[in-house]
Coordinates of C-alpha atoms and ligand atoms in Angstrom, one line a residue:
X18 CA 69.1 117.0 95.2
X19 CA 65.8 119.0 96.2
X20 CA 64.1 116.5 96.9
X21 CA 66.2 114.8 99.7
X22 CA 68.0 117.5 101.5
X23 CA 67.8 115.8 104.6
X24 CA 68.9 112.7 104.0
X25 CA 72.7 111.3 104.5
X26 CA 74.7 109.9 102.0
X27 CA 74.2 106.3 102.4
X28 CA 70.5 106.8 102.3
X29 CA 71.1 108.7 99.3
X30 CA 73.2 106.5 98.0
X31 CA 70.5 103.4 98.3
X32 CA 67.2 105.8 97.7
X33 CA 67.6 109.3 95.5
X34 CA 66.7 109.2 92.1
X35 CA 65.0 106.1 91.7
X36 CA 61.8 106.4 89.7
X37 CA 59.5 103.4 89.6
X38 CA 57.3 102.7 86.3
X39 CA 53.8 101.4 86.1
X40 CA 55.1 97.8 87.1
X41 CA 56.3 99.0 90.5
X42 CA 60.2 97.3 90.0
X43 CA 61.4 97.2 93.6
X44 CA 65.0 97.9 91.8
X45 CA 66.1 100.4 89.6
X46 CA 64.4 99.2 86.0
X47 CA 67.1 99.4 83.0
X48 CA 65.4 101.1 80.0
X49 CA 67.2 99.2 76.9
X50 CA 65.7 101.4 74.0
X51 CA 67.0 104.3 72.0
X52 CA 64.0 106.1 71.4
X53 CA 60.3 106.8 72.9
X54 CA 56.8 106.8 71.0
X55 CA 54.3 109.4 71.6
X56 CA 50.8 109.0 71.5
X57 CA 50.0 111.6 69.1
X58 CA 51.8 114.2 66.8
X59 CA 51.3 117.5 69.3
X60 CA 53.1 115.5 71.9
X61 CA 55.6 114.6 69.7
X62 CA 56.2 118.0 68.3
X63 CA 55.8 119.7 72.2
X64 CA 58.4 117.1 72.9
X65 CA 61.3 117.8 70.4
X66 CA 60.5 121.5 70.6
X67 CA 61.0 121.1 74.9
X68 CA 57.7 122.8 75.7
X69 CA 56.9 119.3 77.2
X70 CA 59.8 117.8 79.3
X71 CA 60.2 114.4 78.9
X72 CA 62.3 111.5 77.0
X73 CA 62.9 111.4 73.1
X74 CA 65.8 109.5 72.2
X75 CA 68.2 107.8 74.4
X76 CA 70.9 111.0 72.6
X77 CA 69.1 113.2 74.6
X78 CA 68.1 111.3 77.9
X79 CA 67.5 107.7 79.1
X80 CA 65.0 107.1 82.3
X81 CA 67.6 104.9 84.0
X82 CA 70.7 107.6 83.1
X83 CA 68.4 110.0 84.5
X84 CA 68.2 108.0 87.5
X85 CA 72.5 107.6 88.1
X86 CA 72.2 111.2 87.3
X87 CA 70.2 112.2 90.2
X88 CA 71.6 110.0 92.2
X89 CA 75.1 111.3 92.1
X90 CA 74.0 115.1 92.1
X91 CA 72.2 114.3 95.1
X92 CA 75.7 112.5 96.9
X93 CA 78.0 116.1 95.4
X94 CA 75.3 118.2 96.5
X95 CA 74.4 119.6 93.5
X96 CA 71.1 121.2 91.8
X97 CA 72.1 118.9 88.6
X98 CA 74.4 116.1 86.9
X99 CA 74.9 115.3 83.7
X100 CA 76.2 111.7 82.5
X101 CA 79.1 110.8 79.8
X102 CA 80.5 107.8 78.0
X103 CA 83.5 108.2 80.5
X104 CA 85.7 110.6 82.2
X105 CA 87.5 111.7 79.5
X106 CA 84.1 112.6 77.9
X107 CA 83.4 114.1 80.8
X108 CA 86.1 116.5 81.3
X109 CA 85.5 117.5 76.9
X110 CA 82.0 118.2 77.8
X111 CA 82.6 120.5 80.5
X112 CA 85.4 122.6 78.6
X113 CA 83.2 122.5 75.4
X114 CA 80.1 123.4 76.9
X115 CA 81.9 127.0 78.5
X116 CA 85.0 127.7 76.8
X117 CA 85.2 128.5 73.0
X118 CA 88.7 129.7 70.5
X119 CA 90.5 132.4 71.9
X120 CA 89.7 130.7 75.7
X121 CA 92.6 130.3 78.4
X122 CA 92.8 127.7 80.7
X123 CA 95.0 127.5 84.1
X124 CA 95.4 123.9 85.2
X125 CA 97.5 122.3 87.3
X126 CA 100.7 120.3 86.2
X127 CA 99.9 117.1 88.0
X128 CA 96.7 116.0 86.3
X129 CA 96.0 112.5 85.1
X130 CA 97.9 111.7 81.7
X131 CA 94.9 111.8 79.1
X132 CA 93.8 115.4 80.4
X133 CA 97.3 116.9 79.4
X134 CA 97.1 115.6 76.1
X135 CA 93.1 116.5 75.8
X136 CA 94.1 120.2 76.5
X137 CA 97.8 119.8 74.9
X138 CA 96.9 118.1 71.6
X139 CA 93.4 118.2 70.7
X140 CA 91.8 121.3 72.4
X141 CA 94.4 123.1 71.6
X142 CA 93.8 122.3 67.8
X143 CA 90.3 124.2 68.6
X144 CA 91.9 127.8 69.9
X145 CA 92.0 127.2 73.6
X146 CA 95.3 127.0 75.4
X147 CA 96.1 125.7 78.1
X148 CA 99.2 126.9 81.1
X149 CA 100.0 124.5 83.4
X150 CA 101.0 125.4 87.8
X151 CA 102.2 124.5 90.6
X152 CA 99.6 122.3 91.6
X153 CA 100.3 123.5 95.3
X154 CA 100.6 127.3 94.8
X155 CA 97.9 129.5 94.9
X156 CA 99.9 132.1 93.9
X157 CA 101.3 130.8 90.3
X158 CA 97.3 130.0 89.7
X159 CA 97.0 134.0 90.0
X160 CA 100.2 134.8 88.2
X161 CA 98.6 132.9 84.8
X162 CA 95.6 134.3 84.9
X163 CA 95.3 136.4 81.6
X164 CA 92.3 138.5 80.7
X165 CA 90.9 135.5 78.7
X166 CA 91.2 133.4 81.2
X167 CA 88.2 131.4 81.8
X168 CA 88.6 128.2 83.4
X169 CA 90.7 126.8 86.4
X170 CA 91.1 122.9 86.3
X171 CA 92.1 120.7 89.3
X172 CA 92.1 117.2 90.7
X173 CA 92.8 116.5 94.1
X174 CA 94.6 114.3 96.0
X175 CA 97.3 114.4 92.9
X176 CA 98.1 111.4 90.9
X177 CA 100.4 109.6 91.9
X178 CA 101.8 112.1 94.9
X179 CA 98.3 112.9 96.5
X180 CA 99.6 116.3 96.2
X181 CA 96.4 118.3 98.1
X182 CA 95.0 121.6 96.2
X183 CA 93.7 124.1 98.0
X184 CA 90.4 124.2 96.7
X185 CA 88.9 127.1 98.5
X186 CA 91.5 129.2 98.3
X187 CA 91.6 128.8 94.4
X188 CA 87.7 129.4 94.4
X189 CA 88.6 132.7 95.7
X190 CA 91.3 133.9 93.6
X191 CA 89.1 132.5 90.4
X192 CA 86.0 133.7 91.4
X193 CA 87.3 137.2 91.9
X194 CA 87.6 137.4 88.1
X195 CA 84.5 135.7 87.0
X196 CA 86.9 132.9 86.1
X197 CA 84.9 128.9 86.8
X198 CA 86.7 125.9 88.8
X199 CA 86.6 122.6 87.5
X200 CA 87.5 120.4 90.1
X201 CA 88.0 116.3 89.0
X202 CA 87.0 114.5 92.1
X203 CA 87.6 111.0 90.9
X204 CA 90.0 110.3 93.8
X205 CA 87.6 111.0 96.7
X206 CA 84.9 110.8 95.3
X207 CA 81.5 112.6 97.4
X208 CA 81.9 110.1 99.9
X209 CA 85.3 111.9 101.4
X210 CA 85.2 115.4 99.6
X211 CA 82.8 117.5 97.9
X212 CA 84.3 120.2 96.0
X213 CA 81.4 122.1 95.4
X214 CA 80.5 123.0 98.9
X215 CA 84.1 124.1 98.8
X216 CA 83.4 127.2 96.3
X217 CA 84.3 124.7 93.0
X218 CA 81.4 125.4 90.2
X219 CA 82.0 122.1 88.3
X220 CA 82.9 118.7 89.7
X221 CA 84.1 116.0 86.9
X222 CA 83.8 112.4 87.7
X223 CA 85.2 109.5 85.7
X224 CA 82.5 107.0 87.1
X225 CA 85.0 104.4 85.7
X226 CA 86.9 104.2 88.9
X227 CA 85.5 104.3 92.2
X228 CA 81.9 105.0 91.4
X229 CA 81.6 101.7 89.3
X230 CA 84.0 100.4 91.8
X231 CA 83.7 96.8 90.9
X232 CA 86.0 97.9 87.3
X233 CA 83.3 97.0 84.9
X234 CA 82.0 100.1 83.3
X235 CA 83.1 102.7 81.7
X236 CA 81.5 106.3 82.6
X237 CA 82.0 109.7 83.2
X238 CA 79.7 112.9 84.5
X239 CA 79.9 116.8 85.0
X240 CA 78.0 117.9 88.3
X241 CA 76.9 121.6 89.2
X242 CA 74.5 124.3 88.9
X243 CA 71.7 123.8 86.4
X244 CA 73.0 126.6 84.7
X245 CA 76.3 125.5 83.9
X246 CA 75.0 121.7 83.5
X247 CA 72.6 122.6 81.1
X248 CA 75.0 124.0 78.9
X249 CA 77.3 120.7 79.1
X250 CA 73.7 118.6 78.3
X251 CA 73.3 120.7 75.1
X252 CA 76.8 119.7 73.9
X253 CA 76.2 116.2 74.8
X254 CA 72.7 115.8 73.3
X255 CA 74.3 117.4 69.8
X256 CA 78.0 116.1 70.2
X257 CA 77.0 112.6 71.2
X258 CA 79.4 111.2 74.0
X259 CA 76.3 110.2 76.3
X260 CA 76.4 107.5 79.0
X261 CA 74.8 104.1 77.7
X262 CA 71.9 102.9 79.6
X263 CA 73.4 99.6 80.5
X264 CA 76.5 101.2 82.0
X265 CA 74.5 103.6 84.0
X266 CA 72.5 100.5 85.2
X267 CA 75.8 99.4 86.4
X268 CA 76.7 102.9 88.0
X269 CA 73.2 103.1 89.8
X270 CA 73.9 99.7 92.0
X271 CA 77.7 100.7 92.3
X272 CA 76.6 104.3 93.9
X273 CA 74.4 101.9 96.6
X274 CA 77.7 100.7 98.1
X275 CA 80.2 103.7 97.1
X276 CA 80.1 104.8 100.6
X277 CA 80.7 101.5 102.5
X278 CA 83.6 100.7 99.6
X279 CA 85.1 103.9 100.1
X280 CA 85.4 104.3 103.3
X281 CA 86.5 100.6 103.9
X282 CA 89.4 101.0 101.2
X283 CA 90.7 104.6 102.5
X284 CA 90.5 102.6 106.4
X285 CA 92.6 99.8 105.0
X286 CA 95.3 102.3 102.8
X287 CA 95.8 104.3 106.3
X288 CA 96.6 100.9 107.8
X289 CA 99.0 100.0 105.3
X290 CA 100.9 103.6 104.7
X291 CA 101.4 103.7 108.3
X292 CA 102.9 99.9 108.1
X293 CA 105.1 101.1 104.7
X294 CA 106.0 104.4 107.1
X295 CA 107.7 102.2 109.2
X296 CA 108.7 99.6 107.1
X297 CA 113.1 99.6 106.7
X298 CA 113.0 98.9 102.9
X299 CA 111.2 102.0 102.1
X300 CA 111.5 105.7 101.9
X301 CA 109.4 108.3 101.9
X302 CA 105.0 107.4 102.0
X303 CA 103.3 109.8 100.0
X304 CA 99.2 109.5 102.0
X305 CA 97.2 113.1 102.8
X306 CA 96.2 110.7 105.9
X307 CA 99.9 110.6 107.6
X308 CA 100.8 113.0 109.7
X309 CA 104.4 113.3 107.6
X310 CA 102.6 114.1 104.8
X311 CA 103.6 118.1 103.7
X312 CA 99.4 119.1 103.6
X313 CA 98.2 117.2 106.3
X314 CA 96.5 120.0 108.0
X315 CA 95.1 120.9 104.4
X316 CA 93.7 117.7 103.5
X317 CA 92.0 117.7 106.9
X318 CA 89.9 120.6 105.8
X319 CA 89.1 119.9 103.0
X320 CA 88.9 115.9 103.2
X321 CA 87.0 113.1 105.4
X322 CA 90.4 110.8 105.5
X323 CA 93.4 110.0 103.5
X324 CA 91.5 108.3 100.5
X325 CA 92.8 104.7 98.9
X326 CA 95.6 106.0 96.8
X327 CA 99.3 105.4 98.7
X328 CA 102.2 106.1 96.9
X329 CA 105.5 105.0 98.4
X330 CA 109.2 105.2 97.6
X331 CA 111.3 101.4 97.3
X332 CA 114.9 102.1 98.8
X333 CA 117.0 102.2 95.3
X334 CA 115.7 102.5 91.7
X335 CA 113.9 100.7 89.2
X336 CA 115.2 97.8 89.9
X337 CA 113.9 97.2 93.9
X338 CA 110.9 99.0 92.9
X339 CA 109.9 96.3 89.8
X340 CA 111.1 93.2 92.4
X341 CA 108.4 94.7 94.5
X342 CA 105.9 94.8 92.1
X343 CA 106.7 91.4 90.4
X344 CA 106.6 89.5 93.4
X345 CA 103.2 90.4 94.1
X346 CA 100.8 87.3 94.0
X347 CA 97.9 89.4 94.8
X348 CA 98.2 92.6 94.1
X349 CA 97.1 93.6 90.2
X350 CA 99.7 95.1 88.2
X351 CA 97.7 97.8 86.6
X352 CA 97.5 101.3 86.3
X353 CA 93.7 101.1 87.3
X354 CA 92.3 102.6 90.3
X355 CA 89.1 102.5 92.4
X356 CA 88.4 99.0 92.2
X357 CA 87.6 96.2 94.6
X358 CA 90.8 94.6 94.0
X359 CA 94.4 96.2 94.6
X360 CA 96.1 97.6 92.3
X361 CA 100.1 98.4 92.1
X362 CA 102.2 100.4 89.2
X363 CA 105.6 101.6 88.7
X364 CA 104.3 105.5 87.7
X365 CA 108.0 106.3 85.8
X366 CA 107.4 103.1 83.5
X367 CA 103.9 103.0 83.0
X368 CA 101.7 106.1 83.7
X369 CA 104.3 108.9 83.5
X370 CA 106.8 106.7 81.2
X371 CA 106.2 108.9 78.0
X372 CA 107.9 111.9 80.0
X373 CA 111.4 112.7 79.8
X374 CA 113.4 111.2 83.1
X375 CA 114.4 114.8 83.6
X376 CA 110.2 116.0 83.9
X377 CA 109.5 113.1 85.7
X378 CA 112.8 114.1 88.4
X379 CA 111.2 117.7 88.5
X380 CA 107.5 116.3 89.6
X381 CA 109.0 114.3 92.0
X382 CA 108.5 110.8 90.3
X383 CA 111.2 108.7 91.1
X384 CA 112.7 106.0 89.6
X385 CA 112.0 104.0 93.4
X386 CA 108.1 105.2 93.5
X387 CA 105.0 102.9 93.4
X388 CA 101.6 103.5 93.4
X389 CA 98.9 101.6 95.2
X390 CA 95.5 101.9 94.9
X391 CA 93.9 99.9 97.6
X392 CA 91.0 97.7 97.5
X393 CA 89.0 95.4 99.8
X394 CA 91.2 92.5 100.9
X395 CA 92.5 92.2 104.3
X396 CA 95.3 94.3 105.2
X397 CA 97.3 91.5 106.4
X398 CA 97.1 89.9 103.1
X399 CA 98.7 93.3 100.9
X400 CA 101.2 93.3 103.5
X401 CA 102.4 89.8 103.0
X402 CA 102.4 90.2 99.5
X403 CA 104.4 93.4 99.4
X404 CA 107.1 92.0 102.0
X405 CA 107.6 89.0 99.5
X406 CA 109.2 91.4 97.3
X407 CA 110.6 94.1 99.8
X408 CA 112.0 91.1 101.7
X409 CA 114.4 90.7 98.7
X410 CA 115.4 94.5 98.2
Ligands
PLP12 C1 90.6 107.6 84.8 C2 90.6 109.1 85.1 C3 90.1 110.0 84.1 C4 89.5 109.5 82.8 O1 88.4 108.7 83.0 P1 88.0 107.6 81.9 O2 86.7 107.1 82.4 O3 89.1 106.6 81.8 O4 87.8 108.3 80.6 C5 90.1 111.3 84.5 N1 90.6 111.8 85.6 C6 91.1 111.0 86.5 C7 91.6 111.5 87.8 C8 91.2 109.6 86.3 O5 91.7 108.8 87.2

């Protein structure tokens, strides 16, 4: 954000974008209305024609939205931010706002679930197609380009591999054709990468996971140039999928500890990949932190550590991996990520379970794999409870 260039991200995390009313609130105020009174007519009409900036209706803007806004553009670095009901929102908004019926899209094949079916089934519906790559090679990115191309979409670390990207690289081979890069940054979040110092023009958040952190909310938001944002606002302020003020309350005091959480979480997933690493039941540890893992050197660049997300292979099928995952005590058995509490899921029966066996075999989910998104208990603890059910194997 302009106004706090300076700063580093846990004092922007704690400080940017607050704006105090006439009662001087010490913290952040939430603004329950959905609309604003003017004093006279000409403000009124100055206001709804945007000669006058300023809030209308909560539609169009919200004080303390404006404030998680900020706030989060400040953390990615970017001149602007826009705020959605949630990720998926999010991610609409952003292809809406720049790509219209006859548009091409070149995404990669390991995205989270709901964003293949967004461009798949409903997009689609609306003229814009979609080819999906090699999440890892640059070079099948250039080979789908097509002259109405206009968007390359990514998310990085993969889900559940933590397959890494190559953001810059990708800028380069998009930009060169005036093509824009979407990058979903829901995994790291700023705290650990931020995509658009990277050459990205977009960065997508579902604020659901580790920006809320705490799994209350719901939220999503599109980060960028004003340019480009101000486009996503118009199709938000007319299409309607904006972020509520109480849930942007929510995502305001989450942002204050995102940093500490993050960190803490991706500290305590390096502990326990190593352990898993070394640990007889298991195979292979899928963690951009491990020196095993294929893009080490890569996420290194490009990341500030592994992240929370550890994905891990039980020695023999479905069977050893689910007598892992029921023996946990602790450990939630959900598919949700980003929270204060850990979470564990069988990815071939839950998030990838509507794909054929022989899809899932070709990207790489096996019938052995779990998923693990790590939150703030002790290390020791997730160990224990994972040996319970390892023990057994
Ligand atoms: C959860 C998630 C989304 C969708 O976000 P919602 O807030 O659930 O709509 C998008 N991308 C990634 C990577 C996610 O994990």
């Amino acid at each position: 954000m302009a106004d706090f260039p300076e700063y580093r991200p846990e004092t922007l995390a704690v400080r940017a974008g607050q704006q105090r009313s006439q009662f001087g609130e010490h913290s952040e105020a939430l603004y329950l209305t959905s609309s604003f009174v003017f004093p006279s007519a000409a403000q009124a009409a100055r206001r709804f024609s945007g000669e006058e900036e300023g809030n209308v209706y909560a539609r169009f803007t919200n004080p303390t939205v404006t404030m998680f806004e900020e706030r989060l553009a400040a953390l990615e670095g970017a001149e602007d931010c826009v705020a959605t009901a949630s990720g998926m929102s999010a991610i609409m908004a952003a292809v809406l706002a720049h790509l219209k019926q006859g548009d091409h899209i070149v995404a990669s094949n390991s995205l989270f679930g709901a964003t293949v079916q967004l461009f798949n089934n409903i997009l689609s519906r609306t003229g814009i197609t979609t080819t999906f790559v090699s999440h890892t090679d640059p070079a099948a990115w250039e080979a789908a380009i097509r002259p109405e191309t206009k968007l390359f979409f990514l998310e990085t670390p993969s889900n559940p591999l933590t397959e890494i990207a190559d953001i810059r690289t990708l800028a380069g081979i998009a930009h060169a054709r005036n093509i824009l890069v979407a990058v979903d940054n829901c995994f790291c979040t700023p705290i650990l990468q931020r995509p658009l110092d990277m050459g990205a023009d977009l960065v997508i958040h579902s604020a659901t996971k580790f920006l809320d952190g705490q799994g209350r909310v719901l939220g999503g938001a599109v980060c960028g140039p004003k340019k480009l944002t101000e486009e996503v606002f118009k199709y938000l302020r007319t299409a309607g999928p904006t972020l509520s003020a109480f849930n942007a309350w929510v995502l305001l005091k989450g942002l204050e500890t995102l940093k500490l959480r993050v960190e803490a979480q991706s500290a305590k997933a390096a502990q326990l990949a190593a352990w898993l690493e070394a640990h007889p039941k298991v195979g292979r540890v899928f963690y951009p932190g491990l020196p095993s893992h294929p893009q080490y050197e890569l996420a290194k660049t490009q990341q500030k550590s592994g992240g929370a997300i550890v994905a891990f292979e039980v020695k023999g099928a479905r069977e050893q991996a689910w007598q892992v995952v029921d023996n946990c005590r602790l450990l939630s058995i959900t598919a949700n990520l980003g929270d204060t509490k850990t979470t564990i899921t069988h990815p071939a029966s839950t998030t990838h379970g509507r794909i054929s066996p022989e899809a899932r075999a070709a990207a790489g989910i096996s019938e052995g794999l779990l998923r693990i998104a790590v939150g703030l208990e002790a290390v020791e603890d997730l160990q224990a409870d994972l040996e319970r059910g390892l023990s057994l194997t």
